[in-house]
Amino acid sequence: MERNSADTDSGREPGSENEPDAPDEVAAPGTAEEEAGGGPERAADRDAARAERRGRRRARRVRRWSLRTVAALAILALLGVGWLALRGYQAKGHLEASAQLVSRLQAQARAGDTEPATLTLGILQDEAAAARSQTDDPVWRAAGWVPWVGTNVSAVADTARAVDELAQRALPPLVETAASLDPATFAPKNGRVDVAALQRIGPRVRTADDEIRRIRAEVVGIDTQGLLPPLRDAVTGLRAKLDDAAGLTGTARKATTLLPPMLGADGPRTYLMVFQNPAEVRATGGLPGAYAVVRTDRGRIQLVGQGTAADLGMFPKPVLPLTTDQTDLYTDRLGTFAADVNFTPHFPTAAKLFKEMYQRRTGGRVDAVVATDPVAMSYLLEGSAGLPLPGGETLRADNAVRLLLSEVYARYSDPDAQDAFFAAAARAIFEALSGGRVGGSAAVSGLTKAADEHRVLVWSTRAEEQRVLEGTVLAGELPERDGPSPLIGVFMNDGTGAKMSYYLRQSVEVVGGSCRPDRRREIRLRITVNSTAPRADGLPDLVADGRIGLVRGVARTNVLVFAPVDGAIQSATVDGKPLPLATGTERNRMVGYYTADLGPGDRSVVDLTVLTAELPGRAAVTPQFWTTPTVTPWIVRSAPVSCGK
């Protein structure tokens, strides 16, 4: 029995780590009597004792290995957490540096600082690559499988990968393109644009656009549910930046696709340039009073004709078929009188009608219709010394609107003299643009601003080019479907027949809203229009004298409110009293309209309740607005319409 007593010898406890393991086959020695036999019962007892001792030894070994394993795993976990924390901290620094560098790169590209932009891109690529490297090792990837923690770890890795691919693949062709996008390179010289230079940058722009859209799709796919707030904000911010970038590259892609053929790279083109006069307001901007015919051929631009809407006269019946909705809203004047083709805010309709009237009267053929206004011209003149006009006048950014939309009527009482002045101004502007005397980054910024305000509109007779234009601000299309935010249109048509719209100032604002049980939103709007006109006796007759029956100096304006698609105009009030609305429909939108007669200093304030279509969920929505481009831009104040808690 000496072997059994050894469990407590030398101060060792049973199961101590230093205790030697006896082989299972060795039997513990017994007494001489036991070893001599003792019978079957005694042998069975010996076997049971040996089995019990073997079980105790195995249990001790399992306990020792379990403790070792747990300890080892704990150490590995602590090391892994420390490693993740270190790598995450390093990645955070690289990502923050990358964000600052992207902002710097954008500013340098806008300013045309190509050499500094190239250096910044190189630094950005290093920082982005380092951030991706810090979040792409085996420990980081393994942590992505850990519940809750893994979601955040994976989101950091996905964000770092997106920023790295942006820096390595999307931005280089853009920086390279920016180096060759000096506005002076593409400004007309001696009446010709370098079409070949435009064609050369097209592939780089398309590559950048493809990459940005691919990366954007990956970032949109990052699930932000359950992310830590700072990380969620970072992912949301990256999505917003990529949305902006995709918008810019998409626009550049369309431009490099459209401009070469439109400038005659594939053969001559003819354009009808329509000049809208917002002093007599129309839904797309203003009365289409004058036009010019422009021809392009292999980059060369020529002015080959001019005229007025009055030259086209009246037609006995609509030149193109009109829908019942169109005639109910606008009468058949939409299709019979050139000055009224843009009663509708949908520019493709107005352009088709004007083109048809021009072709019927003149026999000329055109490939596209382009519309603009004097406000856009003033934006283009920013940064220039101005353009000399016949008679010694200089057309500048600060006087173009006043001169072309107001002072001309005081100087010339004869309509023919007015038309001659407008024609001379149009020719001077064209010659300055085609000769490269107006251009540079200021002109590009001005053109962009004008396009954003819907003051430059383009419609092409060529289906493939019109498809490229679709969805851009240049298309002037009233959408038949709304995006995530409901679109509300507020448009104006003059009913005076004079030039009193020059003095109108207008605003629209969201003043409240609520959710209905059927998941539609009620949006409460306030539309304000006021007249800043001076006393009527101080105004020229052509400006102040309108339709028979109107008091001199009164501006009659028809205000059209377009509900969101599948929505409705529920009610309208003035000072809390119901205002009857005439109604109609255009392009899947209910239209409600009213007339405001405003004398000098008068103001119209109308409150409306607009209903949206059924919207998913109960999240707040912020309405978007599309308004008529007027002499003075609208003041638009939108606000989220929330369903509450």
XYZ file of C-alpha atoms in Angstrom:
645
model
C 0.000 0.000 0.000
C 3.098 2.255 -0.067
C 2.212 3.441 -3.649
C -1.212 4.666 -2.506
C 0.268 6.682 0.322
C 2.586 8.475 -2.107
C -0.283 10.833 -3.080
C 0.372 12.898 0.022
C 4.169 12.545 0.238
C 6.605 15.442 -0.188
C 3.847 18.048 0.390
C 2.263 17.458 -3.046
C -1.506 17.650 -3.409
C -3.343 15.146 -5.550
C -3.400 16.343 -9.121
C -0.329 18.535 -8.623
C 1.291 19.440 -11.898
C 4.608 17.877 -10.824
C 3.101 14.490 -9.987
C 4.407 11.744 -12.333
C 1.833 9.731 -14.215
C 2.121 5.973 -13.626
C 1.430 3.778 -16.605
C -2.062 2.292 -16.571
C -0.630 -1.227 -17.057
C 1.349 -1.230 -13.782
C -0.605 -2.840 -10.940
C -0.204 -1.447 -7.458
C 1.641 -3.903 -5.221
C -0.480 -5.672 -2.603
C 0.165 -7.814 0.436
C 1.747 -11.194 0.080
C -1.596 -12.790 0.791
C -3.277 -10.760 -1.939
C -0.559 -11.557 -4.428
C -0.816 -15.240 -3.592
C -4.314 -15.345 -4.935
C -7.074 -14.799 -2.427
C -9.824 -15.989 -4.729
C -11.909 -14.421 -7.450
C -13.550 -11.833 -5.220
C -10.210 -10.472 -4.124
C -9.030 -10.294 -7.776
C -12.135 -8.367 -8.787
C -11.534 -5.903 -5.985
C -8.007 -5.376 -7.220
C -9.228 -4.699 -10.795
C -11.793 -2.155 -9.560
C -9.190 -0.330 -7.501
C -6.835 -0.142 -10.432
C -9.630 1.242 -12.706
C -10.544 3.902 -10.142
C -6.932 5.021 -9.871
C -6.624 5.228 -13.666
C -9.827 7.406 -13.848
C -8.494 9.806 -11.226
C -5.215 10.201 -13.099
C -7.015 10.880 -16.438
C -9.285 13.484 -14.799
C -6.246 15.258 -13.398
C -4.623 15.304 -16.856
C -7.828 16.743 -18.463
C -8.027 19.446 -15.796
C -4.391 20.381 -16.311
C -4.827 20.633 -20.138
C -8.133 22.576 -19.812
C -6.514 25.150 -17.560
C -3.581 25.455 -19.929
C -5.896 25.882 -22.945
C -8.067 28.521 -21.264
C -5.010 30.427 -20.150
C -3.522 30.283 -23.624
C -6.766 31.416 -25.272
C -7.121 34.259 -22.789
C -3.606 35.414 -23.569
C -4.286 35.172 -27.314
C -7.560 37.101 -26.920
C -5.843 39.858 -24.982
C -3.089 40.023 -27.568
C -5.711 40.068 -30.366
C -7.656 42.895 -28.729
C -4.463 44.838 -28.224
C -3.441 44.206 -31.816
C -6.845 45.279 -33.111
C -6.759 48.401 -30.947
C -3.296 49.314 -32.200
C -4.113 48.629 -35.837
C -7.458 50.396 -35.513
C -5.811 53.445 -33.993
C -3.253 53.530 -36.795
C -5.951 53.038 -39.458
C -8.032 55.836 -37.929
C -5.116 58.236 -38.258
C -4.542 57.280 -41.890
C -8.254 57.587 -42.737
C -8.535 61.006 -41.097
C -5.475 62.151 -43.012
C -7.008 60.780 -46.212
C -10.214 62.758 -45.637
C -8.239 65.989 -45.241
C -6.200 65.235 -48.335
C -9.329 64.583 -50.419
C -10.682 68.001 -49.430
C -7.366 69.599 -50.331
C -7.292 67.757 -53.644
C -10.800 68.976 -54.509
C -9.837 72.595 -53.813
C -6.672 72.289 -55.892
C -8.540 70.704 -58.798
C -11.183 73.456 -58.760
C -8.475 76.108 -58.744
C -6.629 74.429 -61.614
C -3.512 73.872 -59.473
C -2.545 70.685 -61.281
C 1.020 70.280 -60.009
C 0.073 70.588 -56.297
C -2.916 68.326 -56.974
C -0.617 65.639 -58.361
C 1.577 65.823 -55.241
C -1.455 65.681 -52.966
C -2.733 62.627 -54.813
C 0.551 60.808 -54.175
C 0.373 61.501 -50.441
C -3.289 60.480 -50.383
C -2.464 57.187 -52.068
C 0.162 56.429 -49.402
C -2.212 57.226 -46.537
C -5.087 55.253 -48.046
C -2.882 52.244 -48.738
C -1.620 52.328 -45.144
C -5.183 52.441 -43.775
C -6.135 49.454 -45.892
C -3.025 47.538 -44.836
C -3.789 48.122 -41.151
C -7.257 46.580 -41.545
C -6.446 43.659 -43.822
C -4.377 41.241 -41.707
C -5.505 37.780 -40.467
C -6.314 39.008 -36.944
C -8.532 41.791 -38.293
C -10.286 39.449 -40.692
C -10.889 36.890 -37.935
C -12.376 39.589 -35.703
C -14.932 40.215 -38.408
C -16.670 36.982 -37.384
C -17.125 38.004 -33.739
C -20.758 38.982 -32.973
C -21.390 42.779 -32.759
C -17.664 43.573 -32.747
C -17.324 41.944 -36.161
C -19.863 44.306 -37.745
C -17.824 47.340 -36.722
C -14.494 45.752 -37.593
C -15.741 44.743 -41.042
C -17.174 48.223 -41.663
C -13.805 49.813 -40.877
C -12.082 47.413 -43.281
C -14.669 48.059 -46.010
C -14.318 51.814 -45.569
C -10.526 51.647 -45.733
C -10.679 49.502 -48.856
C -13.092 51.942 -50.524
C -10.895 54.949 -49.745
C -7.837 53.103 -51.036
C -9.522 52.109 -54.294
C -10.768 55.667 -54.688
C -7.212 56.965 -54.331
C -5.537 54.311 -56.466
C -8.062 53.824 -59.271
C -10.685 56.584 -59.492
C -8.834 59.790 -58.673
C -5.713 59.398 -60.877
C -7.604 59.700 -64.200
C -9.515 62.673 -62.781
C -6.348 64.474 -61.720
C -4.800 63.669 -65.083
C -7.899 65.020 -66.801
C -7.933 68.146 -64.641
C -4.417 68.858 -65.824
C -5.733 69.050 -69.378
C -9.030 70.726 -68.490
C -7.750 74.261 -68.459
C -10.802 76.258 -69.562
C -8.546 78.142 -71.942
C -7.863 74.870 -73.761
C -11.514 74.430 -74.634
C -12.491 78.061 -75.046
C -13.231 78.907 -78.675
C -10.397 80.591 -80.549
C -11.202 82.422 -83.735
C -14.622 80.813 -83.751
C -13.400 77.233 -83.310
C -13.299 74.779 -80.398
C -10.578 72.115 -80.133
C -12.836 69.070 -80.528
C -9.895 66.652 -80.606
C -8.860 67.735 -77.093
C -12.357 66.981 -75.848
C -12.284 63.569 -77.476
C -8.937 62.734 -75.860
C -10.166 63.232 -72.305
C -13.338 61.193 -72.813
C -11.854 57.748 -72.010
C -10.242 59.001 -68.779
C -13.489 60.568 -67.615
C -15.403 57.369 -68.355
C -12.850 55.292 -66.421
C -13.102 57.566 -63.395
C -16.894 57.561 -63.527
C -17.031 53.742 -63.724
C -14.692 53.378 -60.746
C -16.489 55.920 -58.582
C -19.845 54.293 -59.258
C -18.432 50.837 -58.454
C -16.890 52.070 -55.188
C -20.073 53.951 -54.335
C -22.097 50.744 -54.743
C -19.738 48.938 -52.347
C -20.034 51.670 -49.713
C -23.819 51.761 -50.065
C -23.691 48.025 -49.323
C -22.101 48.588 -45.882
C -24.765 47.839 -43.269
C -24.798 50.772 -40.828
C -27.214 49.108 -38.407
C -25.435 48.443 -35.118
C -22.345 50.491 -35.956
C -20.799 52.748 -33.340
C -22.008 56.334 -33.925
C -18.623 57.746 -35.051
C -18.193 54.889 -37.527
C -21.769 55.182 -38.760
C -21.248 58.906 -39.331
C -18.008 58.207 -41.206
C -19.711 55.706 -43.528
C -22.640 58.072 -44.110
C -20.238 60.923 -44.834
C -18.288 58.808 -47.322
C -21.533 57.886 -49.080
C -22.430 61.581 -49.392
C -19.025 62.440 -50.826
C -19.256 59.581 -53.308
C -22.761 60.706 -54.292
C -21.369 64.168 -55.049
C -18.413 62.704 -56.907
C -20.642 60.406 -58.968
C -22.789 63.393 -59.878
C -19.764 65.351 -61.068
C -18.162 62.512 -63.003
C -21.522 61.572 -64.477
C -21.987 65.124 -65.717
C -18.443 65.208 -67.095
C -19.042 61.893 -68.823
C -22.193 63.180 -70.477
C -20.397 66.373 -71.515
C -17.474 64.558 -73.117
C -19.959 62.248 -74.847
C -22.231 65.002 -76.169
C -19.965 67.941 -76.937
C -17.818 66.499 -79.749
C -20.750 65.476 -81.973
C -22.727 68.595 -81.045
C -19.746 70.692 -82.111
C -19.774 68.994 -85.484
C -17.094 66.346 -85.013
C -19.216 63.897 -87.044
C -20.659 66.433 -89.465
C -22.397 69.837 -89.465
C -25.101 70.598 -86.896
C -27.677 73.415 -86.738
C -29.112 74.775 -83.487
C -32.002 77.027 -82.620
C -30.895 79.266 -79.737
C -33.938 80.689 -77.945
C -33.552 83.706 -75.645
C -36.162 83.735 -72.891
C -37.289 87.060 -71.421
C -38.241 86.626 -67.732
C -39.611 90.178 -67.628
C -42.672 88.441 -69.098
C -42.475 85.214 -67.145
C -43.178 81.729 -68.483
C -42.952 78.379 -66.701
C -39.489 77.539 -68.120
C -38.215 81.082 -67.527
C -39.604 83.716 -69.847
C -41.228 84.693 -73.095
C -39.227 83.169 -75.990
C -38.911 86.548 -77.661
C -35.807 86.234 -79.835
C -33.855 83.410 -81.391
C -30.599 82.804 -83.234
C -29.570 80.041 -85.626
C -26.100 78.622 -84.938
C -24.177 76.146 -87.081
C -21.229 73.992 -85.974
C -18.826 72.013 -88.139
C -15.669 70.275 -86.869
C -15.520 72.670 -83.938
C -16.195 75.834 -85.918
C -19.164 77.874 -84.615
C -21.089 80.342 -86.779
C -24.121 82.561 -86.257
C -26.148 82.150 -89.454
C -29.514 83.707 -88.653
C -31.664 85.645 -86.169
C -35.364 86.279 -85.622
C -38.180 86.764 -83.108
C -41.186 84.790 -81.963
C -43.332 87.480 -83.528
C -41.785 86.605 -86.906
C -43.242 83.109 -86.589
C -46.751 84.466 -86.030
C -49.874 82.515 -85.064
C -50.875 79.127 -86.427
C -54.525 78.242 -87.019
C -54.232 74.983 -85.123
C -51.575 73.285 -82.982
C -48.465 72.434 -85.014
C -48.141 69.140 -83.089
C -50.814 67.056 -81.365
C -51.589 68.223 -77.824
C -52.994 66.016 -75.081
C -56.277 66.769 -73.379
C -54.356 67.464 -70.172
C -52.252 70.064 -71.994
C -55.169 71.903 -73.589
C -57.136 71.816 -70.316
C -54.247 73.510 -68.514
C -52.835 75.835 -71.158
C -55.416 76.030 -74.002
C -54.326 75.343 -77.570
C -52.169 78.506 -77.564
C -49.452 76.145 -76.340
C -49.263 74.755 -79.867
C -50.333 77.765 -81.956
C -48.308 80.755 -80.693
C -44.492 80.663 -80.393
C -44.492 83.061 -77.423
C -46.613 80.605 -75.406
C -44.966 77.232 -76.123
C -43.394 77.278 -72.669
C -46.567 77.700 -70.641
C -45.593 74.133 -69.667
C -42.535 73.652 -67.433
C -41.591 70.500 -69.383
C -38.928 71.869 -71.730
C -38.909 68.981 -74.258
C -42.538 69.809 -75.078
C -41.783 73.526 -75.500
C -38.674 72.822 -77.604
C -40.471 70.441 -79.971
C -43.252 72.977 -80.535
C -40.879 75.904 -81.141
C -38.746 73.850 -83.524
C -41.827 72.793 -85.488
C -43.057 76.384 -85.752
C -39.634 77.587 -86.904
C -39.321 74.852 -89.519
C -42.827 75.438 -90.880
C -42.287 79.168 -91.234
C -38.706 79.176 -92.532
C -38.147 75.751 -94.055
C -34.929 75.451 -92.055
C -33.998 72.239 -90.261
C -32.446 72.111 -86.799
C -30.779 69.368 -84.773
C -31.454 70.771 -81.311
C -33.039 73.627 -79.387
C -31.088 75.498 -76.694
C -32.734 78.048 -74.380
C -31.118 80.595 -72.074
C -31.800 84.043 -70.582
C -30.065 87.349 -69.697
C -29.515 86.229 -66.095
C -27.394 83.335 -67.391
C -25.542 85.816 -69.623
C -24.737 87.925 -66.558
C -23.279 84.852 -64.833
C -21.061 84.154 -67.854
C -19.742 87.724 -67.784
C -18.455 87.392 -64.211
C -14.745 88.150 -64.179
C -14.753 89.821 -67.607
C -14.373 93.490 -68.488
C -17.675 93.457 -70.370
C -18.767 93.515 -73.989
C -19.104 96.653 -76.120
C -22.537 97.112 -77.704
C -23.590 99.332 -80.601
C -24.162 102.871 -79.356
C -21.273 102.793 -76.888
C -22.963 100.758 -74.144
C -20.922 98.080 -72.348
C -22.638 94.884 -71.282
C -21.290 93.718 -67.912
C -22.206 91.176 -65.261
C -23.628 93.904 -63.025
C -25.814 95.603 -65.644
C -26.799 92.864 -68.125
C -30.108 91.982 -66.448
C -31.130 95.577 -65.831
C -30.136 96.713 -69.314
C -31.699 93.831 -71.263
C -34.880 93.402 -69.220
C -35.754 96.919 -68.091
C -33.771 99.891 -69.384
C -34.133 98.909 -73.031
C -37.892 99.566 -72.822
C -37.313 103.047 -71.435
C -34.762 103.853 -74.152
C -36.693 102.495 -77.125
C -40.452 102.847 -77.356
C -40.600 101.326 -80.831
C -40.791 97.495 -80.705
C -38.711 97.258 -83.886
C -35.962 99.317 -82.248
C -36.109 97.073 -79.219
C -35.781 93.979 -81.410
C -32.805 95.535 -83.186
C -31.114 96.213 -79.839
C -31.749 92.646 -78.654
C -30.358 91.268 -81.915
C -27.229 93.428 -81.600
C -26.735 92.317 -77.993
C -27.171 88.656 -78.954
C -24.626 89.008 -81.754
C -22.120 90.736 -79.453
C -22.492 87.977 -76.856
C -22.122 85.266 -79.483
C -19.017 86.834 -81.011
C -17.450 87.244 -77.579
C -18.108 83.629 -76.657
C -17.044 82.144 -79.994
C -13.994 84.377 -80.123
C -12.790 83.321 -76.661
C -13.106 86.822 -75.154
C -15.415 85.475 -72.449
C -14.216 82.331 -70.761
C -11.948 80.977 -68.053
C -12.878 79.427 -64.719
C -15.243 82.296 -63.851
C -17.270 81.664 -67.002
C -17.332 77.913 -66.297
C -18.597 78.601 -62.767
C -21.184 80.980 -64.177
C -22.373 78.422 -66.700
C -22.644 75.789 -63.972
C -24.679 78.150 -61.794
C -26.979 78.992 -64.705
C -27.527 75.294 -65.474
C -28.301 74.518 -61.822
C -30.981 77.238 -61.908
C -32.481 75.759 -65.118
C -31.389 78.814 -67.109
C -29.637 76.704 -69.756
C -31.838 74.038 -71.347
C -31.096 71.646 -74.213
C -33.296 69.313 -76.241
C -31.935 67.219 -79.127
C -33.801 65.780 -82.094
C -31.390 62.815 -82.017
C -32.748 60.078 -79.780
C -29.331 58.786 -78.707
C -28.225 62.251 -77.596
C -31.515 62.982 -75.863
C -31.099 59.786 -73.835
C -27.738 61.092 -72.600
C -29.350 64.415 -71.667
C -32.177 62.760 -69.751
C -31.910 63.190 -66.004
C -29.551 66.175 -66.209
C -30.383 69.752 -65.243
C -29.945 70.697 -68.898
C -32.866 68.524 -70.019
C -35.520 70.564 -68.206
C -37.713 67.471 -67.857
C -40.599 67.418 -65.407
C -40.114 63.920 -63.922
C -42.942 61.413 -64.127
C -41.516 59.595 -61.084
C -40.193 61.002 -57.826
C -37.067 59.826 -56.055
C -36.727 59.305 -52.288
C -37.870 62.893 -51.666
C -41.169 64.170 -53.094
C -40.764 66.859 -55.763
C -43.071 69.883 -55.747
C -43.098 72.303 -58.669
C -44.015 75.989 -58.371
C -44.165 77.730 -61.745
C -45.372 81.084 -63.030
C -46.940 82.300 -66.260
C -47.542 85.961 -66.989
C -51.132 86.930 -67.682
C -50.521 90.632 -68.212
C -49.033 90.738 -71.681
C -46.530 93.358 -70.498
C -43.136 93.313 -68.785
C -44.166 93.648 -65.135
C -42.666 90.281 -64.135
C -39.342 92.104 -63.919
C -40.480 93.526 -60.569
C -41.733 90.325 -58.975
C -40.030 88.709 -55.997
C -41.134 85.300 -54.792
C -40.546 82.628 -52.149
C -41.843 79.213 -51.154
C -41.388 77.545 -47.780
C -42.479 74.461 -45.885
C -44.329 75.662 -42.786
C -45.445 72.301 -41.417
C -46.588 68.806 -42.162
C -47.836 65.536 -40.772
C -48.200 61.817 -41.495
C -51.477 60.110 -42.313
C -52.412 56.548 -41.357
C -52.153 55.557 -45.023
C -48.425 56.555 -44.980
C -48.940 59.645 -47.124
C -47.499 62.961 -45.962
C -49.363 66.238 -45.747
C -47.004 69.123 -46.543
C -48.058 72.676 -45.727
C -46.585 75.302 -48.032
C -46.586 79.074 -48.109
C -46.053 80.823 -51.451
C -45.358 84.542 -51.353
C -45.202 86.813 -54.415
C -44.790 90.557 -54.142
C -44.334 93.421 -56.584
C -41.474 95.884 -56.170
C -42.675 97.984 -59.112
C -42.517 101.776 -58.853
C -45.541 103.966 -59.494
C -47.110 102.973 -62.782
C -47.057 106.487 -64.207
C -43.278 106.328 -64.275
C -43.108 103.155 -66.364
C -43.003 102.845 -70.180
C -46.245 101.786 -71.834
C -44.856 98.495 -73.108
C -43.871 97.605 -69.534
C -46.973 98.714 -67.623
C -49.867 98.461 -70.089
C -51.153 94.942 -70.373
C -54.383 93.262 -71.209
C -57.582 95.240 -71.638
C -59.390 95.444 -68.323
C -56.256 95.435 -66.147
C -55.259 98.539 -64.229
C -52.016 100.031 -65.527
C -49.037 98.729 -63.562
C -50.774 95.586 -62.289
C -48.829 92.353 -62.770
C -51.218 89.449 -63.362
C -49.477 86.154 -62.703
C -50.782 82.613 -62.884
C -49.094 80.497 -60.209
C -49.080 76.741 -60.876
C -48.369 74.253 -58.090
C -47.445 70.721 -59.205
C -48.022 68.050 -56.552
C -45.639 65.116 -56.115
C -46.294 62.173 -58.439
C -49.529 60.424 -57.426
C -50.116 63.164 -54.857
C -52.710 65.932 -54.689
C -53.346 69.570 -53.868
C -55.741 69.343 -50.927
C -56.526 72.953 -50.122
C -55.462 76.578 -50.457
C -56.205 79.541 -48.221
C -55.568 83.290 -48.100
C -55.683 84.832 -44.631
C -57.355 81.656 -43.418
C -60.140 81.843 -46.009
C -60.501 79.175 -48.715
C -59.008 80.023 -52.096
C -60.650 78.185 -55.006
C -58.077 76.523 -57.245
C -58.372 75.546 -60.872
C -56.942 72.069 -61.351
C -55.466 69.875 -64.032
C -52.947 67.096 -64.574
C -49.575 66.917 -66.289
C -47.075 64.058 -66.315
C -48.702 62.089 -63.462
C -48.952 65.187 -61.268
C -52.018 67.014 -60.091
C -51.754 70.739 -60.796
C -53.522 73.453 -58.859
C -53.283 77.052 -60.009
C -54.490 80.486 -59.028
C -54.104 84.051 -60.290
C -52.419 86.858 -58.367
C -53.012 90.480 -59.476
C -50.348 92.650 -57.889
C -50.073 96.412 -58.123
C -46.915 98.267 -57.062
C -46.066 97.228 -53.488
C -48.776 94.535 -53.310
C -48.148 91.073 -51.905
C -49.872 87.702 -52.335
C -49.516 85.047 -49.607
C -51.162 81.674 -50.229
C -51.036 78.676 -47.884
C -51.496 75.260 -49.482
C -51.690 71.702 -48.224
C -50.052 69.243 -50.597
C -50.408 65.480 -50.322
C -47.651 63.055 -51.323
C -47.982 59.526 -52.626
C -47.790 56.663 -50.139
C -44.226 56.587 -48.773
C -42.425 53.671 -47.115
C -41.838 53.771 -43.370
C -42.232 56.723 -41.034
C -38.906 58.440 -41.583
C -38.875 62.209 -42.059
C -38.885 63.387 -45.682
C -37.655 66.738 -46.984
C -39.513 67.953 -50.085
C -37.542 69.153 -53.092
C -38.675 72.152 -55.113
C -38.415 73.054 -58.765
C -39.319 76.667 -59.512
C -39.473 78.933 -62.539
C -36.162 80.730 -63.221
C -37.203 84.344 -62.588
C -35.382 87.684 -62.801
C -34.495 87.340 -59.131
C -34.135 83.707 -57.993
C -36.752 82.270 -55.670
C -36.131 82.043 -51.956
C -36.760 78.375 -51.155
C -36.977 77.113 -47.583
C -37.651 73.414 -47.320
C -37.816 71.467 -44.061
C -38.231 67.827 -42.994
C -41.765 66.574 -42.539
C -41.630 64.145 -39.635
C -44.060 61.508 -38.414
C -43.031 62.101 -34.810
C -42.189 59.395 -32.329
